[in-house]
Coordinates of C-alpha atoms and ligand atoms in Angstrom, one line a residue:
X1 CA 16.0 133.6 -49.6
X2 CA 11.9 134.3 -49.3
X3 CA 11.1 134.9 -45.7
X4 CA 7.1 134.2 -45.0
X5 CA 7.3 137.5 -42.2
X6 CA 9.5 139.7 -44.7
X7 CA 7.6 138.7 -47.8
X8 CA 5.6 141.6 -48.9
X9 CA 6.9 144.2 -46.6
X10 CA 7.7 147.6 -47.9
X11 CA 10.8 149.2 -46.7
X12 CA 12.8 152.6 -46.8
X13 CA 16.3 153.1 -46.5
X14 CA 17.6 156.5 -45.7
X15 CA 21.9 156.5 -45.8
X16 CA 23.7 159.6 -43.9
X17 CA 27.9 159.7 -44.5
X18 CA 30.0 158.2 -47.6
X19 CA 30.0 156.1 -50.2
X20 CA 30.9 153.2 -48.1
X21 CA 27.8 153.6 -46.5
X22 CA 25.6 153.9 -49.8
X23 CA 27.0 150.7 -50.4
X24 CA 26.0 149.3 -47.1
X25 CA 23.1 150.3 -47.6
X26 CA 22.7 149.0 -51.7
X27 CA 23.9 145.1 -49.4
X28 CA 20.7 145.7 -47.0
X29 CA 18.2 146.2 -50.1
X30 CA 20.0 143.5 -52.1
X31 CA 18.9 141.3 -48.8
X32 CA 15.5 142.6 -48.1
X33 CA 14.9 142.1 -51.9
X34 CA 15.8 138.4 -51.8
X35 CA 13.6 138.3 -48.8
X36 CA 10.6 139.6 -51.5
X37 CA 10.3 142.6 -49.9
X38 CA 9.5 146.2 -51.8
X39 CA 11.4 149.1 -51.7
X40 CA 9.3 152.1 -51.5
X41 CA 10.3 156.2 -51.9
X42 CA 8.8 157.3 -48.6
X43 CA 9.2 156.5 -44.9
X44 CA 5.3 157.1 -44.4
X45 CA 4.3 154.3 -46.9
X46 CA 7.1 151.5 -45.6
X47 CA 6.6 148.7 -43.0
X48 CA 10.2 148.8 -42.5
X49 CA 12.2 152.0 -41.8
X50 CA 16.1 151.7 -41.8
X51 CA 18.8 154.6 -41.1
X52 CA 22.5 153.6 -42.2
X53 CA 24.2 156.1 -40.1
X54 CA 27.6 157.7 -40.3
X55 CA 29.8 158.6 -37.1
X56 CA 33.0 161.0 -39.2
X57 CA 30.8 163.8 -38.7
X58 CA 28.8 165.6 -35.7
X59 CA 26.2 166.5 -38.4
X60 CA 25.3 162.9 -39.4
X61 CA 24.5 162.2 -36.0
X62 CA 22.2 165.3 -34.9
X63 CA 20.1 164.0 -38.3
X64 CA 19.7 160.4 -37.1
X65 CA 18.3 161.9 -33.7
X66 CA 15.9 164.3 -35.5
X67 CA 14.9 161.9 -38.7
X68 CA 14.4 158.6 -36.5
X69 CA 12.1 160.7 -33.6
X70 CA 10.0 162.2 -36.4
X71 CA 9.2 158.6 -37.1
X72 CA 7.1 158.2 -34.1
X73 CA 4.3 161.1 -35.6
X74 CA 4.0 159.0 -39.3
X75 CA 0.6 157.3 -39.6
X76 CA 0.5 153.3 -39.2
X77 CA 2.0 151.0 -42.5
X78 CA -0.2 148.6 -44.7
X79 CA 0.7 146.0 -42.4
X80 CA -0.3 147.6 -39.4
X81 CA 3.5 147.3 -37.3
X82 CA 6.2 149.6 -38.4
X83 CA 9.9 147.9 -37.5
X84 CA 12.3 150.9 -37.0
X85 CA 16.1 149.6 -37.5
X86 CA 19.8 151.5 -37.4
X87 CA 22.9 150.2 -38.6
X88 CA 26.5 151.6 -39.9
X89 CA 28.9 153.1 -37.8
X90 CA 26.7 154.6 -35.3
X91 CA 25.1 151.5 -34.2
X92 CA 28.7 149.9 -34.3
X93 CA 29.7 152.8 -32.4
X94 CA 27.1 153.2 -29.5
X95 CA 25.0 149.1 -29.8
X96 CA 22.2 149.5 -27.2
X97 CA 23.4 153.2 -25.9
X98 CA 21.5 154.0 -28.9
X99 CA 18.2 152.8 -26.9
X100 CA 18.9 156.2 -24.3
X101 CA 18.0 158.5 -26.7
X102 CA 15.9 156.7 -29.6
X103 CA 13.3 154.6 -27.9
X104 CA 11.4 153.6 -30.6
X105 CA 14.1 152.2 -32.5
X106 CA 13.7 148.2 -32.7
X107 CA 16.6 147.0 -34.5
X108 CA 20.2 147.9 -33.7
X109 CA 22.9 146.0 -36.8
X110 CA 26.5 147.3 -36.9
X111 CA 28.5 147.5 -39.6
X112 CA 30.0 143.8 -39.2
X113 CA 26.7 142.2 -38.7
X114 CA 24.9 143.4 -42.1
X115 CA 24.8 140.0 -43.4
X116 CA 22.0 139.3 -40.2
X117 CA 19.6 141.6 -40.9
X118 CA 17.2 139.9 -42.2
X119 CA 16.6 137.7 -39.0
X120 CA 16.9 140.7 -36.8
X121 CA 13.6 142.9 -38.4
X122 CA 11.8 138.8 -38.5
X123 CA 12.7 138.8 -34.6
X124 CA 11.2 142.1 -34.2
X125 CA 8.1 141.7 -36.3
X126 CA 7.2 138.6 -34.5
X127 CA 8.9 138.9 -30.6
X128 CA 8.8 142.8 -30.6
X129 CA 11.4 144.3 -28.3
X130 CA 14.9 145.1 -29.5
X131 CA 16.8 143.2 -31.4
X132 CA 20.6 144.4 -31.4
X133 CA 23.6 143.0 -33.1
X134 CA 27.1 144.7 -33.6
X135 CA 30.1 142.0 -33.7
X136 CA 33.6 142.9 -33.2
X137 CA 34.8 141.6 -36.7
X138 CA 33.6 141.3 -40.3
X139 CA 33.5 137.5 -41.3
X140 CA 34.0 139.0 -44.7
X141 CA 30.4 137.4 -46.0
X142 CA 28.4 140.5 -46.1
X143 CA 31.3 142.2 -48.6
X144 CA 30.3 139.5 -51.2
X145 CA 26.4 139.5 -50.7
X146 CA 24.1 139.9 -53.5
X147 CA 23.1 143.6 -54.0
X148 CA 20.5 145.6 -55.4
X149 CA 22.0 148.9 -57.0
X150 CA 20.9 152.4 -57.6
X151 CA 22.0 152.1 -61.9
X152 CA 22.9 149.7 -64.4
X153 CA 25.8 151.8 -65.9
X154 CA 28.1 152.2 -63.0
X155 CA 28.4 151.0 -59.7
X156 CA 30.3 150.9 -56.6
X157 CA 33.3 148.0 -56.0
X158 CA 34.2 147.4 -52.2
X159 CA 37.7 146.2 -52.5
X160 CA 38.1 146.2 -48.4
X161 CA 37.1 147.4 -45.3
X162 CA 38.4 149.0 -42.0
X163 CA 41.7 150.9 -41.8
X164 CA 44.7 150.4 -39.9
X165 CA 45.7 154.1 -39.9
X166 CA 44.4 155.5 -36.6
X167 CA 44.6 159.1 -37.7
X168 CA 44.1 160.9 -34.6
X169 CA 41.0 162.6 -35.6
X170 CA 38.9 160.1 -37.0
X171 CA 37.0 157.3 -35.4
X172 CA 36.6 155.1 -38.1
X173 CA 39.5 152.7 -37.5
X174 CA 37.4 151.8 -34.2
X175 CA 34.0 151.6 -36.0
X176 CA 35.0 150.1 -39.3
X177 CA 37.9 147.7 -37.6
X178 CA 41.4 146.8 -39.3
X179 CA 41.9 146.6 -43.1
X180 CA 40.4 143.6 -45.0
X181 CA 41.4 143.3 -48.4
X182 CA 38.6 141.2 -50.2
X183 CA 39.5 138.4 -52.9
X184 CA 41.7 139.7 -56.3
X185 CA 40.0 137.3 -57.9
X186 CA 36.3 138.0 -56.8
X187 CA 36.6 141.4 -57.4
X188 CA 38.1 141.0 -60.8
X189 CA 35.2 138.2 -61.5
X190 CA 32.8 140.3 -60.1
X191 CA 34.1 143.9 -62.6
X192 CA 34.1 141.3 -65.5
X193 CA 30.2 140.3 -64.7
X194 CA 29.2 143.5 -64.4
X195 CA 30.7 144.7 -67.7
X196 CA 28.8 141.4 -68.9
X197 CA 25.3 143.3 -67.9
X198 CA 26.3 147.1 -68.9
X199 CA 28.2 148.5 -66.4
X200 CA 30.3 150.8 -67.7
X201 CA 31.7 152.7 -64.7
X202 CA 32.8 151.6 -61.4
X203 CA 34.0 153.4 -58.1
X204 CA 36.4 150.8 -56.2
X205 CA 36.1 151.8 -52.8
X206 CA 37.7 151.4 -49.6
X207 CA 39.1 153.3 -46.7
X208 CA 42.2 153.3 -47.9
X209 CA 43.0 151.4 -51.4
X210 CA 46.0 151.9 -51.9
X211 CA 46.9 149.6 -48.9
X212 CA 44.6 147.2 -51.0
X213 CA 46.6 143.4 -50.7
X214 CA 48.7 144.1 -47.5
X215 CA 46.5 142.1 -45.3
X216 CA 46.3 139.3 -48.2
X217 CA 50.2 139.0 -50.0
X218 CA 52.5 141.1 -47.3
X219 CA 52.6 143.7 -49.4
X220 CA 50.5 146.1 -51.6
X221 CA 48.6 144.9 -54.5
X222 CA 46.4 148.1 -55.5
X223 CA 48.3 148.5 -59.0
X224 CA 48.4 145.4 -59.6
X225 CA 44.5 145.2 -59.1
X226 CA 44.0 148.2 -61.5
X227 CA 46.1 146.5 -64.1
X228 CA 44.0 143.4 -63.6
X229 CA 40.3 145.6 -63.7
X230 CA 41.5 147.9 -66.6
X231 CA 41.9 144.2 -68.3
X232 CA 37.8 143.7 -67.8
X233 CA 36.8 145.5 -70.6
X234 CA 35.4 148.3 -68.1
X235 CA 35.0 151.4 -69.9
X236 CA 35.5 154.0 -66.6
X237 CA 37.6 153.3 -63.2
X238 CA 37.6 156.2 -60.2
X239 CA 38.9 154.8 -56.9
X240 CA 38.1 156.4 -53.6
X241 CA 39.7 157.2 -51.0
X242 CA 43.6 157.4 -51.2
X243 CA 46.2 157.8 -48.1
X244 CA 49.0 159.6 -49.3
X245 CA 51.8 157.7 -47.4
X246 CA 50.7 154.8 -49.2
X247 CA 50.0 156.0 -52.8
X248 CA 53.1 153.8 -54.5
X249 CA 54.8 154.6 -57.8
X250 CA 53.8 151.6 -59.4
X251 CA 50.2 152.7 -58.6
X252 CA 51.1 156.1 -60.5
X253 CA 52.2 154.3 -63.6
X254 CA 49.3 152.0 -63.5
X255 CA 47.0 155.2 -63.3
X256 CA 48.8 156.5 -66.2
X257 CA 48.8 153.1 -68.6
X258 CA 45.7 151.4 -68.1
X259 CA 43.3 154.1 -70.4
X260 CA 40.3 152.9 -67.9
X261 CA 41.6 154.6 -65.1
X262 CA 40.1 158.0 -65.0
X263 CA 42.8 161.5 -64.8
X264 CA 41.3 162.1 -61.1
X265 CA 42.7 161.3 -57.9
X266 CA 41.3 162.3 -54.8
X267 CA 44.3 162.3 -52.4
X268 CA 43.2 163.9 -48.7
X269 CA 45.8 165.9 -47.6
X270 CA 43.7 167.2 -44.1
X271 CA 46.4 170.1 -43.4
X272 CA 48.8 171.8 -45.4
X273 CA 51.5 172.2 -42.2
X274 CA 53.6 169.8 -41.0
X275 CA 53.1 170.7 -37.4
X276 CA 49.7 169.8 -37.3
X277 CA 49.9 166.7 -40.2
X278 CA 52.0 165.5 -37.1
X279 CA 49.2 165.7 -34.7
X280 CA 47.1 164.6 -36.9
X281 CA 49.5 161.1 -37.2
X282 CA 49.0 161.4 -41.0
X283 CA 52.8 160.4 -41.6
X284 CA 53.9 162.3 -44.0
X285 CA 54.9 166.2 -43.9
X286 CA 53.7 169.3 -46.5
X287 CA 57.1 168.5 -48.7
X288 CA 56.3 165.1 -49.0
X289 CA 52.8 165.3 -50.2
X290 CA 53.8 168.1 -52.6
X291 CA 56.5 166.1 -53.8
X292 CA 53.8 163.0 -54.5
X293 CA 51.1 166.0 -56.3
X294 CA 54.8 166.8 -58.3
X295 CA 55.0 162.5 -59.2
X296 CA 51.5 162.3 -60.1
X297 CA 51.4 165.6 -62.6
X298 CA 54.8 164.4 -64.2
X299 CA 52.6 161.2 -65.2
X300 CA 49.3 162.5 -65.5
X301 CA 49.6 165.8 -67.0
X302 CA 46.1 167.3 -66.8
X303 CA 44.9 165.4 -63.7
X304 CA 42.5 166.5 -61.8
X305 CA 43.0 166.7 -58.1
X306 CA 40.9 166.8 -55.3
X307 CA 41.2 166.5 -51.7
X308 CA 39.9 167.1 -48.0
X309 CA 40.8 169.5 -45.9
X310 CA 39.8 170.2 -42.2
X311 CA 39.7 173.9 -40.8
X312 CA 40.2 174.3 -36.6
X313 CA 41.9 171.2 -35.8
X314 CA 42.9 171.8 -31.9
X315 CA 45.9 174.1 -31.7
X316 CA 46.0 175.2 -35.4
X317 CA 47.3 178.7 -35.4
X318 CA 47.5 181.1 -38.0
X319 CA 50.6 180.4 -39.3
X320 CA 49.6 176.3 -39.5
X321 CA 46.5 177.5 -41.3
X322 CA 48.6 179.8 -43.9
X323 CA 50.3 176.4 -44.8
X324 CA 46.8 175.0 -45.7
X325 CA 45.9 178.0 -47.7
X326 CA 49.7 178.3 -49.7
X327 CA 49.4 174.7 -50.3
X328 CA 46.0 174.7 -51.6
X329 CA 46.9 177.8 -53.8
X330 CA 49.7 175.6 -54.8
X331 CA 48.4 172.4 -55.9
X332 CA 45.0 174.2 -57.6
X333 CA 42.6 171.8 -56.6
X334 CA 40.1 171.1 -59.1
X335 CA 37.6 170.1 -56.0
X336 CA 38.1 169.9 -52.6
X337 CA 35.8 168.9 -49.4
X338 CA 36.5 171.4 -46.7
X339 CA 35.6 170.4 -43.5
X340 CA 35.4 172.6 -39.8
X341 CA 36.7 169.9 -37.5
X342 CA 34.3 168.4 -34.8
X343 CA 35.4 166.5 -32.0
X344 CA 34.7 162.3 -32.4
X345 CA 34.7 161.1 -29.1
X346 CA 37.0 158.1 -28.2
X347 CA 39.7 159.7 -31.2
X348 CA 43.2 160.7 -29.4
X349 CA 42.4 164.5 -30.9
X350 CA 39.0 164.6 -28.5
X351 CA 41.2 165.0 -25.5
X352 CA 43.4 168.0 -26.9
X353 CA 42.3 171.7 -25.4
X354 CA 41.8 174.3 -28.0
X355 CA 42.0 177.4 -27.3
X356 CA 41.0 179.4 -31.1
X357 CA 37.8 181.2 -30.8
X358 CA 34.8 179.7 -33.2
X359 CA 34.8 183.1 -35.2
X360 CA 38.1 183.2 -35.9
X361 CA 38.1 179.5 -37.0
X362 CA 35.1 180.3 -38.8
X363 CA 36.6 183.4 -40.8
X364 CA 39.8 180.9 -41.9
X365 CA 37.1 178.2 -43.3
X366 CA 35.7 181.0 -45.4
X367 CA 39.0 182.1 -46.7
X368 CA 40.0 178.7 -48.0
X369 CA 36.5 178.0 -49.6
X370 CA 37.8 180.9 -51.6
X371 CA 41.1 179.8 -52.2
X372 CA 39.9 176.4 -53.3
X373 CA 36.8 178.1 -55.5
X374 CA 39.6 179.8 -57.1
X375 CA 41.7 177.0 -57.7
X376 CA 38.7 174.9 -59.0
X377 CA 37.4 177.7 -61.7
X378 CA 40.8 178.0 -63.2
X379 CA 41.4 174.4 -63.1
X380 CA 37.8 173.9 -65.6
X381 CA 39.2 176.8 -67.8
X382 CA 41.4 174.1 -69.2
X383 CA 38.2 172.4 -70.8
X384 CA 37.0 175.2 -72.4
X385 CA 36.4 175.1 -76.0
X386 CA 37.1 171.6 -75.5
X387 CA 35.3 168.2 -76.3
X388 CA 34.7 166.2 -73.3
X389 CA 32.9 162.5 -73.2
X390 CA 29.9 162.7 -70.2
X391 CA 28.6 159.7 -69.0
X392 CA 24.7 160.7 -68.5
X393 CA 23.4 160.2 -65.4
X394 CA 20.0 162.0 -65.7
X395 CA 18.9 165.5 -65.7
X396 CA 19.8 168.9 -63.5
X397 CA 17.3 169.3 -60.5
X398 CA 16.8 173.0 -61.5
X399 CA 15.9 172.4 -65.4
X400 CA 14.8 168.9 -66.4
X401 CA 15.3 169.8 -70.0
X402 CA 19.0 169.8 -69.7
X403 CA 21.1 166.6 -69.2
X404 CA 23.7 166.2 -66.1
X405 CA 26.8 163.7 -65.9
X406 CA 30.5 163.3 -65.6
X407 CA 33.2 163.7 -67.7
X408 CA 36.8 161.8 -67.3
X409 CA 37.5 164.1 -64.6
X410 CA 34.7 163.9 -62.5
X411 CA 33.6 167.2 -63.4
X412 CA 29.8 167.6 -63.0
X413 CA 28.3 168.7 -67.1
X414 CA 25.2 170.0 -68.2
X415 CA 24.3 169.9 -72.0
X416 CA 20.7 170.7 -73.0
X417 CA 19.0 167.3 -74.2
X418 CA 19.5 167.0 -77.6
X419 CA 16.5 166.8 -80.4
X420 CA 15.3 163.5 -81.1
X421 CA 16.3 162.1 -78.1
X422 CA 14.9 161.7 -74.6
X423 CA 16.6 161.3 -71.0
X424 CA 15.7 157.8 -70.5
X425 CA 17.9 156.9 -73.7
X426 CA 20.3 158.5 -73.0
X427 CA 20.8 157.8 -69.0
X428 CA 24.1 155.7 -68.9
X429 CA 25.3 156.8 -72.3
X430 CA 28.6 158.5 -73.1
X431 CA 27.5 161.8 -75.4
X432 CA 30.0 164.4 -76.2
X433 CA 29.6 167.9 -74.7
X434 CA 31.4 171.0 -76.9
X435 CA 32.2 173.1 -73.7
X436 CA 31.6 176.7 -74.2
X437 CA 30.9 177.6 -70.4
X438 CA 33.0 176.6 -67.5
X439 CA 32.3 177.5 -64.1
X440 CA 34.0 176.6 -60.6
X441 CA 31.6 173.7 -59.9
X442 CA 30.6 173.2 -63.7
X443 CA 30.9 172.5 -67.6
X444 CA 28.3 173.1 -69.6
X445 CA 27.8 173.0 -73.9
X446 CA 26.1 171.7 -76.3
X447 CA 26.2 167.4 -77.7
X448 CA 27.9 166.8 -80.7
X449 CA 27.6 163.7 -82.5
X450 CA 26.0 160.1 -81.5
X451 CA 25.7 159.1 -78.0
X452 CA 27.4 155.8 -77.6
Ligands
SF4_1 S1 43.1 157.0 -43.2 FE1 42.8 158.2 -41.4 S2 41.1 159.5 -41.9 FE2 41.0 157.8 -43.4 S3 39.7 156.3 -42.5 FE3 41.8 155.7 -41.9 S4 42.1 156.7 -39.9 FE4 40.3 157.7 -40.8

């Protein structure tokens, strides 16, 4: 699809919030590419500046206001007009009320309307003025758009948007809208072309997969999809994110028979009492999530878990937050996302008073960190002395000379690169690391072998 106004633009895309949003954003560049525009590594240097934006947390927001105003002091593009657009939740969220505080911002696309991008920035290039889309509903096109991605050894896999859970926290059911499950058999077509160019990794991703199908067959189909993925020929399967009231023990088994399914689960349990689990309308209670952790290690020995927790959620006394830390000790994450709660406007939580002091809220966050630091340094102790396959993905920040990638477990690994060899052949290989160091965030060792 060449466009005569987009052709030969530059653009930068800067992403704030989850995967779901990187992906987003890999479906805009996949369109501006077909447009023949050029992607570019600098805001200063691009005709088109775009900011996929993230409303889960307060921080996400404040860095949209400061990163978009700074726009306003970069010198003019090549082509003379710079077109300044925002999409994903935020823009869903707020549409024009984004206009009250970012005045130079030309393009407004939600996260339904990604699909119409393309026409927006033309509009804005050749009308000026704003151009703002954010429809109610996804007609499901965007989800099966071309895209241009990051790697070509692993890659993301929407299986569906939205969610239907409405935890009381969390604005995303609003934003993101209600669950919708894409094709079995696109996705399964689309994992089987990718392993046809390289991939060997993906990341299937939702808001809540295993609910994957409901909206399609009536009932569940998430196992059923991993069965049907493992099948591909795809070497490495993580899925992201879980809700435990719907992880199913058929979904368990298919985790523990199909060898592409990776031994991590990430399984958010947000509050480790039942009380405030109850407030939070996650539907299920402490026993019953320990009782799943219990399921999944009885399949899935050496699993590793991880998780997300929130610290100060209204009314959370010290006793509720005692429950969080005794459960946490408990389960021995091997990595967990702590989180301070912030109010979300428009959530059922926004309108609870809370009473607990910042600094006491503050001091509990700082004694879980622990507990979970604790939890995830025993938890790599198992891999000590051990041989574990990383997929390469390039090189530490700190020291370029040493290699950085993932193992099975998601655990991050550094190896130094080994003789003969340099990073660019071995980005998106599997080479295996003899561990002889293992740290709360880390394994590190030495490559033995042939990378493969
Ligand atoms: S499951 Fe709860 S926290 Fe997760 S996206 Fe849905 S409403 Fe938000």
């Amino acid at each position: 699809m060449q466009s005569s106004v987009l052709s030969g633009k530059t653009y930068f895309i800067r992403t704030f919030g989850c995967q779901m949003n990187m992906h987003d954003s890999e479906r805009v560049s996949g369109l501006l590419d077909s447009c023949g525009c050029l992607e570019v590594a600098e805001p200063a240097e691009a005709d088109i500046v775009i900011f996929m934006t993230c409303c889960v947390r307060e921080a996400a927001d404040t860095r949209l206001y400061g990163q978009c105003s700074s726009c306003k002091s970069l010198p003019a593009p090549p082509g003379g007009k710079r077109v300044i657009a925002v999409g994903g939740c935020i823009a869903q969220r707020d549409g024009a009320g984004l206009l009250t505080n970012l005045d130079n911002v030309d393009v407004i696309f939600g996260t339904a309307s990604i699909a119409h991008v393309a026409e927006l920035l033309e509009q804005a290039f050749v009308e000026g003025g704003h151009h703002i889309r954010c429809e109610e509903k996804d007609s499901g096109a965007a989800t099966d758009m071309p895209w241009h991605r990051a790697e070509n050894y692993r890659a993301w896999v929407p299986i569906m948007t939205g969610c239907n859970n409405f935890c009381s926290y969390c604005i995303v059911p609003y934003v993101r809208g209600r669950e919708k499950s894409r094709s079995f058999e696109k996705i399964v077509d689309e994992v089987t072309g990718l392993v046809r160019i390289g991939v060997r990794e993906i990341t299937l991703l939702g808001q809540n997969v295993n609910s994957y199908g409901r909206d399609l067959f009536g009932t569940p189909r998430f196992a059923e999809l991993l069965r049907a993925v493992g099948d591909t020929g795809i070497e490495r399967i993580f899925f992201t994110s879980s809700h435990p009231k719907d992880l199913l023990p058929e979904t368990i088994d298919a985790m523990a028979e199909v060898p592409a399914v990776m031994p991590q689960l990430h399984l958010a349990v947000q509050s480790g009492s039942s009380r405030i689990l109850k407030l939070m309308n996650r539907r299920y209670t402490r026993e019953q999530y320990l009782a799943l952790i219990d399921q999944v290690r009885e399949r899935i020995p050496d699993i590793a878990l991880s998780t997300d927790i929130i610290v100060g959620f209204p009314g959370e006394t010290e006793e509720d937050f005692e429950q969080t830390l005794s459960l946490a000790e408990q389960v021995g994450y091997a990595h967990a996302f702590t989180f301070i709660y912030s109010k979300r406007a428009g959530t059922p939580a926004a309108t609870i008073e809370d009473p607990t002091p910042r600094d006491v809220i503050l001091e509990r966050f700082n004694r879980l960190v622990k507990v979970i630091e604790d939890g995830a340094y025993a938890y790599n102790q198992h891999d000590l002395h051990t041989v574990v396959p990383m997929l390469v993905e390039g090189t530490s920040k700190k020291d370029a000379t040493r290699l950085l990638g993932k193992s099975p477990k998601n655990q991050t690994v550094h190896a130094p690169i080994p003789e003969g060899y340099t990073v660019d052949e071995l980005i998106g290989k599997i080479v295996d690391v003899d561990v002889d160091r293992a740290r709360t965030w880390y394994l590190s060792g030495t490559v033995v072998g042939s990378p493969r």
